[in-house]
Tab-separated table of N, CA and C in Angstrom:
chain	number	residue	atom	x	y	z
A	1	MET	N	68.714	97.074	106.290
A	1	MET	CA	70.110	96.650	105.753
A	1	MET	C	69.616	95.057	104.146
A	2	GLU	N	70.127	95.731	103.824
A	2	GLU	CA	70.698	94.558	101.828
A	2	GLU	C	70.914	93.260	102.331
A	3	ASP	N	70.237	92.577	102.304
A	3	ASP	CA	70.904	90.911	102.152
A	3	ASP	C	71.717	90.590	100.866
A	4	LYS	N	73.003	90.601	100.881
A	4	LYS	CA	73.721	90.250	100.965
A	4	LYS	C	73.541	88.293	100.815
A	5	LYS	N	73.337	88.537	99.210
A	5	LYS	CA	74.157	87.068	98.094
A	5	LYS	C	75.092	86.073	98.914
A	6	ILE	N	75.877	85.210	99.158
A	6	ILE	CA	76.595	84.542	99.422
A	6	ILE	C	77.279	83.775	98.288
A	7	THR	N	77.963	83.994	97.461
A	7	THR	CA	77.805	83.339	96.464
A	7	THR	C	80.201	83.767	96.063
A	8	LYS	N	80.911	82.991	95.776
A	8	LYS	CA	81.965	82.705	95.498
A	8	LYS	C	81.946	85.015	95.369
A	9	GLU	N	81.965	84.487	93.670
A	9	GLU	CA	80.892	86.392	93.753
A	9	GLU	C	82.642	87.500	94.854
A	10	TYR	N	81.359	87.182	96.099
A	10	TYR	CA	81.242	88.186	97.237
A	10	TYR	C	82.991	87.305	98.243
A	11	TYR	N	82.686	86.496	97.955
A	11	TYR	CA	83.760	85.794	98.771
A	11	TYR	C	84.653	86.510	97.764
A	12	ASP	N	85.342	86.280	97.527
A	12	ASP	CA	86.138	86.841	96.281
A	12	ASP	C	86.122	88.145	96.403
A	13	THR	N	84.986	89.217	96.469
A	13	THR	CA	85.716	90.092	96.597
A	13	THR	C	85.897	90.664	98.583
A	14	LEU	N	85.406	89.824	99.308
A	14	LEU	CA	86.006	90.194	100.944
A	14	LEU	C	87.544	89.446	100.640
A	15	ILE	N	87.337	89.360	100.026
A	15	ILE	CA	89.193	88.527	99.629
A	15	ILE	C	90.135	90.183	99.890
A	16	ASN	N	89.598	90.053	98.070
A	16	ASN	CA	89.892	90.962	97.807
A	16	ASN	C	91.220	92.937	98.385
A	17	ASP	N	89.200	92.413	98.806
A	17	ASP	CA	89.106	93.810	99.481
A	17	ASP	C	90.121	93.889	100.926
A	18	TYR	N	90.654	92.815	101.425
A	18	TYR	CA	91.154	92.599	102.996
A	18	TYR	C	93.070	92.548	102.452
A	19	ILE	N	93.508	90.878	101.409
A	19	ILE	CA	94.590	92.006	100.151
A	19	ILE	C	94.129	92.793	99.774
A	20	ASP	N	94.173	93.755	99.336
A	20	ASP	CA	93.665	95.323	98.425
A	20	ASP	C	93.728	96.429	100.397
A	21	GLY	N	93.190	96.167	101.749
A	21	GLY	CA	93.903	97.414	101.862
A	21	GLY	C	93.002	98.479	102.591
A	22	LYS	N	91.153	97.244	101.282
A	22	LYS	CA	89.940	98.385	101.660
A	22	LYS	C	89.862	98.178	102.939
A	23	THR	N	89.651	97.089	103.036
A	23	THR	CA	89.393	96.639	104.300
A	23	THR	C	90.218	96.187	105.539
A	24	THR	N	89.645	95.632	106.590
A	24	THR	CA	91.170	95.254	107.806
A	24	THR	C	90.004	94.533	108.710
A	25	ILE	N	91.005	93.570	109.816
A	25	ILE	CA	90.320	93.090	111.012
A	25	ILE	C	89.607	93.596	112.310
A	26	LYS	N	88.707	93.619	111.987
A	26	LYS	CA	87.845	94.448	113.157
A	26	LYS	C	88.314	94.039	114.502
A	27	GLY	N	87.736	95.160	114.813
A	27	GLY	CA	87.817	95.174	116.730
A	27	GLY	C	89.526	94.815	116.861
A	28	ASP	N	89.677	94.234	119.099
A	28	ASP	CA	90.395	93.819	119.538
A	28	ASP	C	90.975	92.841	119.337
A	29	HIS	N	92.117	91.845	119.232
A	29	HIS	CA	92.200	90.683	118.884
A	29	HIS	C	93.328	90.607	119.838
A	30	PRO	N	94.080	89.212	120.631
A	30	PRO	CA	94.610	88.669	120.324
A	30	PRO	C	96.263	88.471	119.631
A	31	GLU	N	97.322	89.669	118.832
A	31	GLU	CA	97.827	89.497	118.074
A	31	GLU	C	97.646	87.534	117.209
A	32	GLU	N	98.440	86.380	118.403
A	32	GLU	CA	98.221	85.027	117.127
A	32	GLU	C	97.097	84.784	116.298
A	33	VAL	N	95.425	85.274	116.900
A	33	VAL	CA	94.381	85.247	116.873
A	33	VAL	C	94.315	86.267	115.086
A	34	ARG	N	95.148	87.773	115.502
A	34	ARG	CA	95.431	88.570	113.691
A	34	ARG	C	95.840	87.949	113.334
A	35	THR	N	97.937	87.082	113.638
A	35	THR	CA	98.582	86.613	112.807
A	35	THR	C	97.405	85.227	111.960
A	36	ALA	N	96.314	84.687	112.429
A	36	ALA	CA	96.537	83.717	111.845
A	36	ALA	C	94.681	83.977	111.139
A	37	ILE	N	94.543	84.888	110.945
A	37	ILE	CA	93.407	85.977	111.060
A	37	ILE	C	94.015	86.060	109.342
A	38	ASP	N	95.219	86.777	109.476
A	38	ASP	CA	95.679	87.285	108.529
A	38	ASP	C	96.082	87.108	107.252
A	39	SER	N	97.132	85.081	107.715
A	39	SER	CA	97.445	84.726	106.601
A	39	SER	C	96.126	83.589	106.281
A	40	PHE	N	95.005	83.115	106.845
A	40	PHE	CA	94.053	82.951	106.236
A	40	PHE	C	93.693	83.428	104.761
A	41	PHE	N	93.461	84.356	105.757
A	41	PHE	CA	93.191	85.500	104.108
A	41	PHE	C	93.978	84.853	103.130
A	42	HIS	N	95.418	85.865	103.366
A	42	HIS	CA	95.736	85.644	102.431
A	42	HIS	C	95.928	83.885	101.849
A	43	ALA	N	95.929	82.847	102.552
A	43	ALA	CA	95.363	81.826	101.637
A	43	ALA	C	94.067	81.524	101.375
A	44	GLY	N	93.195	82.431	101.785
A	44	GLY	CA	91.685	83.145	101.203
A	44	GLY	C	92.018	83.129	98.937
A	45	LYS	N	93.501	84.185	99.475
A	45	LYS	CA	93.849	84.691	98.113
A	45	LYS	C	94.038	84.068	96.882
A	46	MET	N	94.791	83.019	97.551
A	46	MET	CA	95.821	81.556	96.530
A	46	MET	C	94.815	81.256	96.041
A	47	LEU	N	93.332	80.128	97.144
A	47	LEU	CA	92.392	79.807	96.455
A	47	LEU	C	91.851	81.317	95.106
A	48	VAL	N	91.638	82.578	94.596
A	48	VAL	CA	91.211	83.036	94.530
A	48	VAL	C	91.933	83.774	93.056
A	49	ASP	N	93.107	84.059	93.407
A	49	ASP	CA	94.125	83.931	92.459
A	49	ASP	C	94.509	82.556	91.627
A	50	HIS	N	93.862	81.473	92.279
A	50	HIS	CA	94.335	79.856	91.624
A	50	HIS	C	93.512	78.593	91.506
A	51	PRO	N	92.399	78.914	90.949
A	51	PRO	CA	91.768	78.015	91.112
A	51	PRO	C	90.908	76.852	91.346
A	52	GLU	N	92.144	75.855	90.628
A	52	GLU	CA	92.282	75.190	90.735
A	52	GLU	C	93.540	74.073	91.521
A	53	VAL	N	93.626	75.627	92.482
A	53	VAL	CA	93.941	74.369	93.788
A	53	VAL	C	93.181	73.610	94.250
A	54	GLY	N	92.481	74.214	95.189
A	54	GLY	CA	90.998	73.558	95.573
A	54	GLY	C	90.479	73.734	96.606
A	55	VAL	N	91.669	73.974	97.641
A	55	VAL	CA	91.378	73.952	99.149
A	55	VAL	C	92.462	74.850	99.630
A	56	ILE	N	92.351	75.093	100.687
A	56	ILE	CA	93.647	76.152	101.260
A	56	ILE	C	93.813	75.275	102.472
A	57	PRO	N	95.553	74.572	101.814
A	57	PRO	CA	95.826	74.688	101.963
A	57	PRO	C	96.180	73.991	103.399
A	58	PRO	N	95.650	72.728	104.172
A	58	PRO	CA	95.489	72.489	105.699
A	58	PRO	C	95.868	73.195	107.190
A	59	GLU	N	97.213	73.986	107.505
A	59	GLU	CA	98.371	74.441	107.873
A	59	GLU	C	98.023	75.179	107.719
A	60	TYR	N	96.904	75.947	107.588
A	60	TYR	CA	96.621	77.331	107.735
A	60	TYR	C	95.614	77.104	108.346
A	61	VAL	N	94.345	76.387	108.183
A	61	VAL	CA	93.019	75.849	108.455
A	61	VAL	C	93.733	75.813	110.485
A	62	GLU	N	94.227	74.410	110.572
A	62	GLU	CA	94.763	74.235	112.191
A	62	GLU	C	95.586	75.292	112.453
A	63	LYS	N	96.262	76.600	111.611
A	63	LYS	CA	96.042	77.431	112.908
A	63	LYS	C	95.317	78.803	113.746
A	64	LEU	N	94.614	78.875	112.390
A	64	LEU	CA	93.733	79.611	112.736
A	64	LEU	C	92.519	78.794	113.135
A	65	LEU	N	92.462	77.446	113.289
A	65	LEU	CA	92.204	77.473	114.146
A	65	LEU	C	93.033	76.535	116.266
A	66	ALA	N	94.402	76.187	116.162
A	66	ALA	CA	94.971	76.362	117.623
A	66	ALA	C	94.711	78.363	118.575
A	67	SER	N	94.974	79.195	116.888
A	67	SER	CA	95.088	80.204	117.270
A	67	SER	C	93.814	80.829	119.135
A	68	LEU	N	92.568	80.275	117.794
A	68	LEU	CA	90.946	80.249	118.409
A	68	LEU	C	91.022	80.258	120.105
A	69	ALA	N	91.502	78.969	119.551
A	69	ALA	CA	90.911	78.139	120.778
A	69	ALA	C	91.674	78.519	122.214
A	70	PRO	N	92.608	78.508	121.874
A	70	PRO	CA	92.558	79.458	124.054
A	70	PRO	C	92.029	80.452	124.796
A	71	TYR	N	91.018	80.743	123.276
A	71	TYR	CA	90.419	82.198	124.134
A	71	TYR	C	88.748	82.110	124.178
A	72	PRO	N	88.200	81.905	124.722
A	72	PRO	CA	87.043	81.476	125.485
A	72	PRO	C	86.045	81.870	124.817
A	73	GLN	N	85.962	83.492	124.138
A	73	GLN	CA	85.130	84.321	123.166
A	73	GLN	C	86.035	84.134	122.138
A	74	TYR	N	86.168	83.417	121.353
A	74	TYR	CA	85.566	82.938	119.881
A	74	TYR	C	85.397	80.655	120.141
A	75	HIS	N	85.137	80.430	121.495
A	75	HIS	CA	85.236	79.278	121.216
A	75	HIS	C	82.782	78.880	120.096
A	76	GLY	N	82.597	79.587	120.521
A	76	GLY	CA	81.001	80.062	119.150
A	76	GLY	C	81.676	79.936	118.036
A	77	LEU	N	83.098	80.670	117.695
A	77	LEU	CA	84.012	80.822	115.741
A	77	LEU	C	84.305	79.145	116.303
A	78	LEU	N	85.240	79.035	117.230
A	78	LEU	CA	85.407	77.303	117.044
A	78	LEU	C	83.711	76.086	116.615
A	79	THR	N	83.595	76.302	117.326
A	79	THR	CA	82.556	75.443	116.833
A	79	THR	C	81.985	75.264	115.116
A	80	ASP	N	81.837	76.624	115.212
A	80	ASP	CA	80.898	76.333	114.069
A	80	ASP	C	82.406	76.706	112.810
A	81	LEU	N	83.094	77.112	112.661
A	81	LEU	CA	84.252	76.845	111.738
A	81	LEU	C	84.112	74.756	111.124
A	82	ILE	N	83.967	74.512	113.182
A	82	ILE	CA	84.419	72.791	113.134
A	82	ILE	C	83.746	71.959	112.259
A	83	HIS	N	82.292	73.072	111.974
A	83	HIS	CA	81.273	72.028	111.802
A	83	HIS	C	81.090	71.520	110.941
A	84	ILE	N	81.415	73.450	109.745
A	84	ILE	CA	81.855	73.288	108.268
A	84	ILE	C	83.116	72.345	107.949
A	85	LEU	N	83.859	72.759	108.490
A	85	LEU	CA	85.172	71.403	108.087
A	85	LEU	C	84.315	70.240	107.785
A	86	GLN	N	83.682	70.206	108.900
A	86	GLN	CA	83.213	68.547	109.579
A	86	GLN	C	82.494	68.357	108.410
A	87	THR	N	80.752	69.049	107.740
A	87	THR	CA	80.017	68.962	106.684
A	87	THR	C	80.832	68.438	105.374
A	88	GLY	N	82.107	69.046	105.366
A	88	GLY	CA	82.502	69.419	103.980
A	88	GLY	C	83.248	68.447	103.505
A	89	GLU	N	83.571	67.040	104.428
A	89	GLU	CA	84.043	66.221	105.142
A	89	GLU	C	82.967	65.456	104.658
A	90	GLU	N	81.703	65.103	104.821
A	90	GLU	CA	80.804	63.965	104.088
A	90	GLU	C	80.469	64.634	103.428
A	91	ASN	N	80.309	65.769	102.766
A	91	ASN	CA	79.872	65.951	101.510
A	91	ASN	C	81.031	65.791	99.988
A	92	LYS	N	81.767	64.998	100.782
A	92	LYS	CA	83.592	65.171	99.513
A	92	LYS	C	82.748	63.598	98.418
């Protein structure tokens, strides 16, 4: 497997591919989780198109976290996301 370098361009491509329908959310997920992930990708697209915005609006992040919380299978992901958010806050 080719090791992909994680850069802004890499994330921009992931987001654009999702928005353009070139890739989709894989797997069987509860509808509220699918909707929150979809909304989060669309919020990411705002950053791709308008980097001056600076951050994804907090309501998208809150919706994503809240949609993952009730489901034990997402607790690892939820913990990782919270860690990323806390680390990002510390570096401001």
